[in-house]
Short mmCIF file of C-alpha atoms in Angstrom, two decimals:
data_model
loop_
_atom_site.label_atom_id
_atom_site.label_comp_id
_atom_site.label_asym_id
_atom_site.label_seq_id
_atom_site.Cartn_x
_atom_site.Cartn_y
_atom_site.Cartn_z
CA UNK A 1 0.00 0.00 0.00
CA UNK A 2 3.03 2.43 0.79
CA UNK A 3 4.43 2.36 -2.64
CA UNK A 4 0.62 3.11 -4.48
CA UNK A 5 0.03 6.06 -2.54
CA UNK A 6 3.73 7.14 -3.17
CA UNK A 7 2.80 6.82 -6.51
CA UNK A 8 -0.59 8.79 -6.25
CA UNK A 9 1.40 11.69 -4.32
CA UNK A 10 3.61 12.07 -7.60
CA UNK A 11 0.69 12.07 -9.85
CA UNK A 12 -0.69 14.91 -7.52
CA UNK A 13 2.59 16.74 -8.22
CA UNK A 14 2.28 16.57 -11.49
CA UNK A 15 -1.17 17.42 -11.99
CA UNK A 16 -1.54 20.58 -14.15
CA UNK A 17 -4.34 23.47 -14.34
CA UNK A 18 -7.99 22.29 -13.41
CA UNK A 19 -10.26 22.07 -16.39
CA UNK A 20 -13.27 23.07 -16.85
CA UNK A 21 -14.76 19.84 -17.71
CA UNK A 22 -18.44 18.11 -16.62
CA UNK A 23 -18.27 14.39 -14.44
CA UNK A 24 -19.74 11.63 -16.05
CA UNK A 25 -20.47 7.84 -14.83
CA UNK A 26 -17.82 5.39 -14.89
CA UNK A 27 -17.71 1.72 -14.02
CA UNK A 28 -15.24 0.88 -11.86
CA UNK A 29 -16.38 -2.87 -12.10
CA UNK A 30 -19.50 -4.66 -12.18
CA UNK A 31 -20.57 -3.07 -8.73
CA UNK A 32 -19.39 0.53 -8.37
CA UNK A 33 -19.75 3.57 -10.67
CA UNK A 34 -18.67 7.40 -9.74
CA UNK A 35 -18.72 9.82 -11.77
CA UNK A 36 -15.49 11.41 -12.97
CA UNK A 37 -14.33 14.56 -15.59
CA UNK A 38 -14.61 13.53 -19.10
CA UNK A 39 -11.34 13.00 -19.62
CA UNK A 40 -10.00 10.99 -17.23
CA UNK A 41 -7.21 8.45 -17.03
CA UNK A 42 -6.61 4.77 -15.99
CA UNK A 43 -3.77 3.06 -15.20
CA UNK A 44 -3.07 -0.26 -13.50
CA UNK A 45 -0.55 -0.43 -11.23
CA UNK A 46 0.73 -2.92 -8.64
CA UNK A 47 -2.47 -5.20 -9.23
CA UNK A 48 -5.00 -2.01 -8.69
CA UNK A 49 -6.64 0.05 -10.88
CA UNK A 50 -6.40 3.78 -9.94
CA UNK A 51 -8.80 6.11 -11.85
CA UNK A 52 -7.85 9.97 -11.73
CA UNK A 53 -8.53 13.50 -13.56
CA UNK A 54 -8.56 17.13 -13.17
CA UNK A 55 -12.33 19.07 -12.11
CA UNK A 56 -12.85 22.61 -12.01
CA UNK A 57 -11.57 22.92 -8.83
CA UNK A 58 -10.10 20.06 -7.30
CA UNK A 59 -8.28 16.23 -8.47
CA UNK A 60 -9.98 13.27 -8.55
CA UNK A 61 -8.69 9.58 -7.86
CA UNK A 62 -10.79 6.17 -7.72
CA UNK A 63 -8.60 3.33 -6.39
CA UNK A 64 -9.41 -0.60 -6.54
CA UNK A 65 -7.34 -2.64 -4.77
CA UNK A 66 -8.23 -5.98 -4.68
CA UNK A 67 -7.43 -7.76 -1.42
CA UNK A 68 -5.59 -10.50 -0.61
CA UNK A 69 -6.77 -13.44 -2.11
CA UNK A 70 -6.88 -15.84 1.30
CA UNK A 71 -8.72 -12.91 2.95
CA UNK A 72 -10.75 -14.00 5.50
CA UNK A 73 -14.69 -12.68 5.76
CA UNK A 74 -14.71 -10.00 9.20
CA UNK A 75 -16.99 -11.83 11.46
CA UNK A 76 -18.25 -8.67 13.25
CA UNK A 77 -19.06 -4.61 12.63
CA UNK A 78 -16.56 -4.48 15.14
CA UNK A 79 -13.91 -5.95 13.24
CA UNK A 80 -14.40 -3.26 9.95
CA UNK A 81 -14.05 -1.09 12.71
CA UNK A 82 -10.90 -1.95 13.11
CA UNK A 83 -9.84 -2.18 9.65
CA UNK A 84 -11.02 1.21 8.77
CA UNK A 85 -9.26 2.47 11.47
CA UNK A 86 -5.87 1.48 10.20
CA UNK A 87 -6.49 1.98 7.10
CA UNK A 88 -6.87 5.75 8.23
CA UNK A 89 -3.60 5.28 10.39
CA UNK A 90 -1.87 3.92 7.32
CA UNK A 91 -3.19 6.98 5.23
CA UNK A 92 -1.70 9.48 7.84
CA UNK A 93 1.37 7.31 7.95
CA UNK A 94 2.26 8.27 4.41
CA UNK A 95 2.83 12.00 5.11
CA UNK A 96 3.38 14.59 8.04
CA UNK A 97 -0.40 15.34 8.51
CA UNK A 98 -3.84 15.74 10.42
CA UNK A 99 -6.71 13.72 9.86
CA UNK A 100 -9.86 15.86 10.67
CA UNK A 101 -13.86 15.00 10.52
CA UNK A 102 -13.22 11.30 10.46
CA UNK A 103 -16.77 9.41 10.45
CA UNK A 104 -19.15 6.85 9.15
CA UNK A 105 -21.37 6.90 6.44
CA UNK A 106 -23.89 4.86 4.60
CA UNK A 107 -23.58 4.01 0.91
CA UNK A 108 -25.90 1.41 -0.46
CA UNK A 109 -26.09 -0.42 1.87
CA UNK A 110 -22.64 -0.68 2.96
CA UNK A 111 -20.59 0.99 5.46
CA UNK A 112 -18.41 3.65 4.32
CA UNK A 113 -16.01 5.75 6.51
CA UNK A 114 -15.17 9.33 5.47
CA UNK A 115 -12.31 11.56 6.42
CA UNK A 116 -10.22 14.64 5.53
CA UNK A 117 -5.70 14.59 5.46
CA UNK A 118 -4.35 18.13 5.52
CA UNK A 119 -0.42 18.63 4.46
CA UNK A 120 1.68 21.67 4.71
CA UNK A 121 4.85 20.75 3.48
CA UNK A 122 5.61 25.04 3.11
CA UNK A 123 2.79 26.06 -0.24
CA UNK A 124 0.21 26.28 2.19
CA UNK A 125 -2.28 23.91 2.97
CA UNK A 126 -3.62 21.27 1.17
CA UNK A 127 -6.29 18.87 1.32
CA UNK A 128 -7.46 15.67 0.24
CA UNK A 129 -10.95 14.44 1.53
CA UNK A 130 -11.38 10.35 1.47
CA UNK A 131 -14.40 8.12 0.85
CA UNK A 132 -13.39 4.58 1.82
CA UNK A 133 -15.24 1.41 1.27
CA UNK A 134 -14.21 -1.83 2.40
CA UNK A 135 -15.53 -5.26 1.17
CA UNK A 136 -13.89 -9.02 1.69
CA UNK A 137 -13.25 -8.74 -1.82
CA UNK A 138 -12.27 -5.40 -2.75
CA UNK A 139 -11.21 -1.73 -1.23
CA UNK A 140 -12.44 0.84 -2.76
CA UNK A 141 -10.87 4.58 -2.16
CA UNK A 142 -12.36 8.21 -3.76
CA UNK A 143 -9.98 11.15 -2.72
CA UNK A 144 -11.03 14.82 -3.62
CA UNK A 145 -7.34 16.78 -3.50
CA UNK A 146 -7.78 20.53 -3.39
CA UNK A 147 -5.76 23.57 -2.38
CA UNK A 148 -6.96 25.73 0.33
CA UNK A 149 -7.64 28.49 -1.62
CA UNK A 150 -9.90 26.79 -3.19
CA UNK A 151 -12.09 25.62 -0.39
CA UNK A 152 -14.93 28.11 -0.71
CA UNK A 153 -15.64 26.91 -4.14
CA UNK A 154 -15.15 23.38 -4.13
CA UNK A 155 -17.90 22.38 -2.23
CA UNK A 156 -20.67 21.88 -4.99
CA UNK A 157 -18.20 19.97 -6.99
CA UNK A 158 -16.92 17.75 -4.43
CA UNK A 159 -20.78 17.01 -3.41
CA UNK A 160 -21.17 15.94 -7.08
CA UNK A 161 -18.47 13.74 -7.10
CA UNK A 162 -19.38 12.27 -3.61
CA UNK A 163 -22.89 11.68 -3.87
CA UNK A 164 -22.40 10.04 -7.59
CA UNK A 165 -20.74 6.67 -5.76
CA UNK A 166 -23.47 4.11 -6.74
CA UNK A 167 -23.52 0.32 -5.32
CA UNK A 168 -25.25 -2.34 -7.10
CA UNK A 169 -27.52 -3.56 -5.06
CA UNK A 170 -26.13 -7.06 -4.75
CA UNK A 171 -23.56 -5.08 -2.45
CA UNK A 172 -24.64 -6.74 1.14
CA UNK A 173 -23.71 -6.02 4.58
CA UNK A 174 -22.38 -9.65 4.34
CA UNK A 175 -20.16 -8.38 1.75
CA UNK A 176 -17.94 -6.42 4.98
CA UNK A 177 -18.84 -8.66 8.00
CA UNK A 178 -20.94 -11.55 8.44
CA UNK A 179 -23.16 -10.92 12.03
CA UNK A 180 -25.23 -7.93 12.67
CA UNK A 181 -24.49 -9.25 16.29
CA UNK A 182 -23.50 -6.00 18.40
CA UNK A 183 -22.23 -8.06 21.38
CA UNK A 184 -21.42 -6.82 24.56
CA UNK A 185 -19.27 -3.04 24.56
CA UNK A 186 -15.66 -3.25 26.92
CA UNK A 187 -17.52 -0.92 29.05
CA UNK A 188 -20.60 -3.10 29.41
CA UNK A 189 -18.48 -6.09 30.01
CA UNK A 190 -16.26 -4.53 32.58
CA UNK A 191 -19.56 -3.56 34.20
CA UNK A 192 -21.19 -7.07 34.47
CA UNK A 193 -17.81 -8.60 35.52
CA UNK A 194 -17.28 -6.21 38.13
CA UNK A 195 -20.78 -6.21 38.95
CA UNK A 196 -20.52 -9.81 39.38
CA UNK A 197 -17.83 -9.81 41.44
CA UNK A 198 -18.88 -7.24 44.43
CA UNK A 199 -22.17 -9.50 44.19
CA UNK A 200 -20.14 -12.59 44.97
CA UNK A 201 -17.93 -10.61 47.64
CA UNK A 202 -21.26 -9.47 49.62
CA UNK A 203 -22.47 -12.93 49.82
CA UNK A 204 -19.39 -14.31 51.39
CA UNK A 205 -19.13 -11.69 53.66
CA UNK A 206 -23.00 -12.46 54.35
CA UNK A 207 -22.39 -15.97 55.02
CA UNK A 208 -19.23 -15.60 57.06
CA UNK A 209 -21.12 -12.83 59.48
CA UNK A 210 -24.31 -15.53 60.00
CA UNK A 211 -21.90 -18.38 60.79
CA UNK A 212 -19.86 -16.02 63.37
CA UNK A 213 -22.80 -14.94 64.92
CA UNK A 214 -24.14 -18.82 65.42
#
């Protein structure tokens, strides 16, 4: 993963003026379409596709990256949890930044997490917002890369790129983890267990009073 996003932070670098060019829908695969500028580019590298082109006002990338091929299915909502949260901690790994207004969303009917990395390596500050999907088979990634000067005016377009990620509808919650079983929180379990505990303390101190006072 280290080297694709090295790769994608060159590709940023050499991205030239933003064009003034509509999105239209593109398959990714047979389950995901976003819509991207008209002329956008394609390249596989390192066994994933990575789909990218210039807006009006900001970059656009789509990366597939098919996962491992002995993957095991997550068990738990939990479990994506988890994933998604190193996934983000790999992200920031890549460059001396600060992840800001990291949370979930719902696409299809899969669980999506959304979050924004902000970089000033000295040309002021610079943004890329992240869409990530995560399914046993596949990962999928939309970025939105913008300069801050440009915030104030990339909002429509970003919310037209964002909101054209489409799921077929085969796309399950199975597809990420396999039991809508909650189970019990840490702070829920701590509680019973030391619930259960001062319980079985009282009672022995109970019994031991009643037998001293015999």
């Amino acid at each position: 993963m280290k080297k694709i996003f090295v790769i994608f932070s060159l590709m940023l670098l050499a991205a030239g003026g933003f064009a003034q060019t509509p999105l239209k829908p593109v398959k990714i695969d047979s389950l995901v379409t976003v819509s991207l500028p008209e002329k956008y580019t394609k390249k596989d590298t390192l066994g994933q596709s990575i789909y990218s082109g210039n807006g009006q006002y900001g970059y656009m990338v789509v990366i597939r990256a098919p996962n491992a091929a002995n993957n095991e299915p997550l068990k738990k909502e939990r479990d994506l949890n988890k994933v998604l949260k190193d996934y983000i901690k790999g992200i920031k790994g890549q460059s001396e930044g600060s992840t800001l207004n990291v949370r979930d969303t719902l696409i299809g009917h899969l669980k999506a997490k959304t979050f924004e990395l902000q970089v000033d390596e000295g040309a002021g500050v610079q943004t890329r917002n992240f869409i990530v999907i995560y399914t046993q088979d596949v990962t999928y990634t939309f970025e939105y890369y913008y300069e801050e000067m440009r915030k104030d005016v990339m909002k429509d377009e970003y919310k037209a790129y964002a909101s054209s990620i489409k799921l077929s509808p085969e796309m399950k919650r199975t597809d990420q983890y396999l039991s809508n079983a909650k189970g019990l929180s840490p702070t829920a379990k701590i509680g019973i267990y030391g619930g259960g505990a001062l319980l079985l303390i009282l009672i022995i101190v109970l019994v031991v009073s009643k037998k001293k006072k015999k």
